[in-house]
Short mmCIF file of C-alpha atoms in Angstrom, two decimals:
data_model
loop_
_atom_site.label_atom_id
_atom_site.label_comp_id
_atom_site.label_asym_id
_atom_site.label_seq_id
_atom_site.Cartn_x
_atom_site.Cartn_y
_atom_site.Cartn_z
CA MET R 1 17.78 131.86 193.91
CA SER R 2 19.92 131.24 190.85
CA THR R 3 22.94 128.98 190.97
CA ASP R 4 24.46 130.56 187.86
CA MET R 5 27.74 132.28 188.60
CA PRO R 6 28.25 135.65 186.93
CA GLU R 7 31.19 136.19 184.61
CA LYS R 8 34.16 137.39 186.66
CA THR R 9 36.49 138.45 183.90
CA VAL R 10 36.42 139.63 180.33
CA PRO R 11 38.99 138.87 177.67
CA ALA R 12 41.18 141.88 176.93
CA SER R 13 42.68 141.86 173.47
CA SER R 14 45.78 143.95 172.91
CA VAL R 15 47.75 145.13 169.92
CA THR R 16 50.70 142.79 169.41
CA GLN R 17 54.31 143.86 169.56
CA VAL R 18 54.66 142.95 165.87
CA ALA R 19 51.69 145.15 164.94
CA ALA R 20 52.94 147.98 167.16
CA ARG R 21 56.33 147.94 165.42
CA ALA R 22 54.65 147.76 162.00
CA LEU R 23 52.53 150.83 162.89
CA ILE R 24 55.69 152.72 163.81
CA GLU R 25 57.34 151.82 160.51
CA GLU R 26 54.24 152.85 158.55
CA VAL R 27 54.03 156.16 160.39
CA ARG R 28 57.72 156.84 159.76
CA ALA R 29 57.26 156.17 156.04
CA ALA R 30 54.15 158.38 155.92
CA ALA R 31 55.95 161.18 157.79
CA VAL R 32 58.76 161.11 155.22
CA ARG R 33 56.23 161.34 152.37
CA ILE R 34 54.33 164.14 154.12
CA GLY R 35 57.50 166.00 155.07
CA PHE R 36 57.99 165.94 158.83
CA THR R 37 59.87 164.02 161.51
CA ALA R 38 57.87 162.27 164.18
CA ALA R 39 57.73 160.71 167.56
CA VAL R 40 55.38 157.70 167.54
CA ALA R 41 53.85 155.92 170.52
CA VAL R 42 51.72 152.78 170.61
CA THR R 43 49.94 151.72 173.79
CA ASP R 44 48.06 148.59 174.74
CA GLN R 45 44.34 148.67 175.55
CA GLY R 46 45.12 149.86 179.10
CA GLY R 47 47.15 152.86 177.94
CA HIS R 48 50.52 151.33 178.81
CA LEU R 49 53.35 152.00 176.38
CA LYS R 50 53.87 149.07 174.02
CA ALA R 51 56.31 150.57 171.48
CA PHE R 52 57.91 153.95 170.85
CA ASP R 53 60.18 155.68 168.36
CA ARG R 54 61.44 159.25 167.99
CA ALA R 55 63.27 160.37 164.86
CA ASP R 56 66.70 161.85 165.57
CA ASP R 57 65.63 165.37 164.68
CA ALA R 58 62.09 165.28 166.11
CA PRO R 59 61.60 167.83 168.90
CA PHE R 60 62.12 166.32 172.35
CA LEU R 61 58.69 167.51 173.53
CA ALA R 62 57.16 165.49 170.69
CA ALA R 63 58.06 162.31 172.59
CA GLU R 64 55.88 163.12 175.58
CA VAL R 65 53.08 164.52 173.41
CA ALA R 66 52.97 161.34 171.29
CA VAL R 67 52.66 159.13 174.38
CA ASP R 68 49.89 161.32 175.81
CA LYS R 69 48.02 161.35 172.47
CA ALA R 70 48.07 157.53 172.39
CA TRP R 71 46.93 157.39 176.03
CA THR R 72 44.12 159.90 175.45
CA ALA R 73 42.91 158.10 172.33
CA VAL R 74 42.73 154.70 173.99
CA SER R 75 41.26 156.04 177.25
CA PHE R 76 37.86 156.77 175.68
CA HIS R 77 38.35 154.96 172.36
CA THR R 78 38.18 158.38 170.68
CA PRO R 79 40.57 160.27 168.38
CA THR R 80 42.28 163.16 170.12
CA HIS R 81 41.10 165.81 167.65
CA VAL R 82 37.49 165.44 168.84
CA TRP R 83 38.53 166.38 172.37
CA ASN R 84 38.59 170.07 171.37
CA ASP R 85 34.82 169.94 170.91
CA TYR R 86 34.36 167.88 174.07
CA LEU R 87 36.33 170.32 176.20
CA ALA R 88 34.22 173.22 174.90
CA ASN R 89 31.33 171.67 176.86
CA GLN R 90 31.42 173.12 180.38
CA ARG R 91 30.34 169.79 181.86
CA ILE R 92 33.35 168.02 180.32
CA ALA R 93 35.85 170.90 180.41
CA PRO R 94 37.27 169.90 183.82
CA LEU R 95 38.84 166.86 182.14
CA GLY R 96 41.09 169.32 180.31
CA GLY R 97 42.91 169.75 183.61
CA HIS R 98 44.02 166.13 183.62
CA PRO R 99 47.77 166.18 182.97
CA ARG R 100 47.65 163.45 180.30
CA VAL R 101 44.63 164.55 178.25
CA MET R 102 45.95 165.72 174.89
CA ALA R 103 43.27 167.49 172.84
CA VAL R 104 45.40 167.83 169.70
CA GLY R 105 44.99 165.82 166.49
CA GLY R 106 47.30 162.87 165.92
CA GLY R 107 46.03 160.32 168.45
CA TYR R 108 43.78 157.44 167.43
CA PRO R 109 42.39 154.35 169.10
CA ILE R 110 43.61 151.18 167.40
CA ILE R 111 40.43 149.32 166.46
CA ASP R 112 40.48 145.70 165.29
CA ASN R 113 37.22 143.87 164.54
CA GLY R 114 35.28 146.55 166.39
CA GLN R 115 37.37 146.25 169.54
CA CYS R 116 39.80 148.86 170.85
CA VAL R 117 43.15 147.08 171.26
CA GLY R 118 45.44 150.06 171.82
CA GLY R 119 46.27 153.66 171.08
CA LEU R 120 48.46 155.36 168.46
CA GLY R 121 49.97 158.79 169.07
CA ILE R 122 52.01 160.87 166.63
CA SER R 123 53.69 164.20 167.25
CA GLY R 124 56.22 166.28 165.36
CA GLY R 125 54.28 167.77 162.48
CA SER R 126 51.24 169.99 162.41
CA TYR R 127 48.14 168.35 163.83
CA GLU R 128 46.95 167.77 160.25
CA GLN R 129 50.23 166.03 159.33
CA ASP R 130 50.11 163.92 162.50
CA MET R 131 46.52 162.90 161.71
CA GLN R 132 47.31 162.08 158.09
CA ALA R 133 50.25 159.86 159.04
CA ALA R 134 48.16 158.06 161.67
CA GLU R 135 45.26 157.45 159.32
CA GLU R 136 47.56 156.17 156.56
CA ALA R 137 49.37 153.78 158.92
CA LEU R 138 46.18 152.41 160.46
CA ALA R 139 44.55 151.90 157.05
CA THR R 140 47.64 150.26 155.55
CA LEU R 141 47.70 147.67 158.33
CA GLY R 142 43.96 147.02 158.11
CA PHE R 143 42.88 148.66 161.36
CA GLU R 144 39.53 150.41 161.42
CA LEU R 145 39.36 154.20 161.48
CA PRO R 146 36.89 155.66 163.98
CA THR R 147 33.87 157.36 162.46
CA ARG R 148 34.23 160.46 164.69
#
């Protein structure tokens, strides 16, 4: 019988408040360049809201959609736009009934040194505009873009 004790916890890195605010500012700047107004949500690695901003003239529904995009992205460390393909699979399709799963482009896991540290969700433009703003903000701050 071994006397070695198993590990009981794992370190959980999270996006910092400073980085979350910087992501919001980068998204806002990208949205202006692209030509839309946005709601932006950043969650920690557990899907809990870390920072949020909604432009004055962004649609009110965009607020909830942005939060759910960030939550969906961090939940499986997967961008939200790939969920359309996932949900086409009948074995995965039941997840589409989950009230927070948002299978629309604009949500990305925040990856730092290969580790998911949070989620970023953007809503207010077309899904292509939301995705472009997210990718620009993540790249500008040195976060890794998922390969999917």
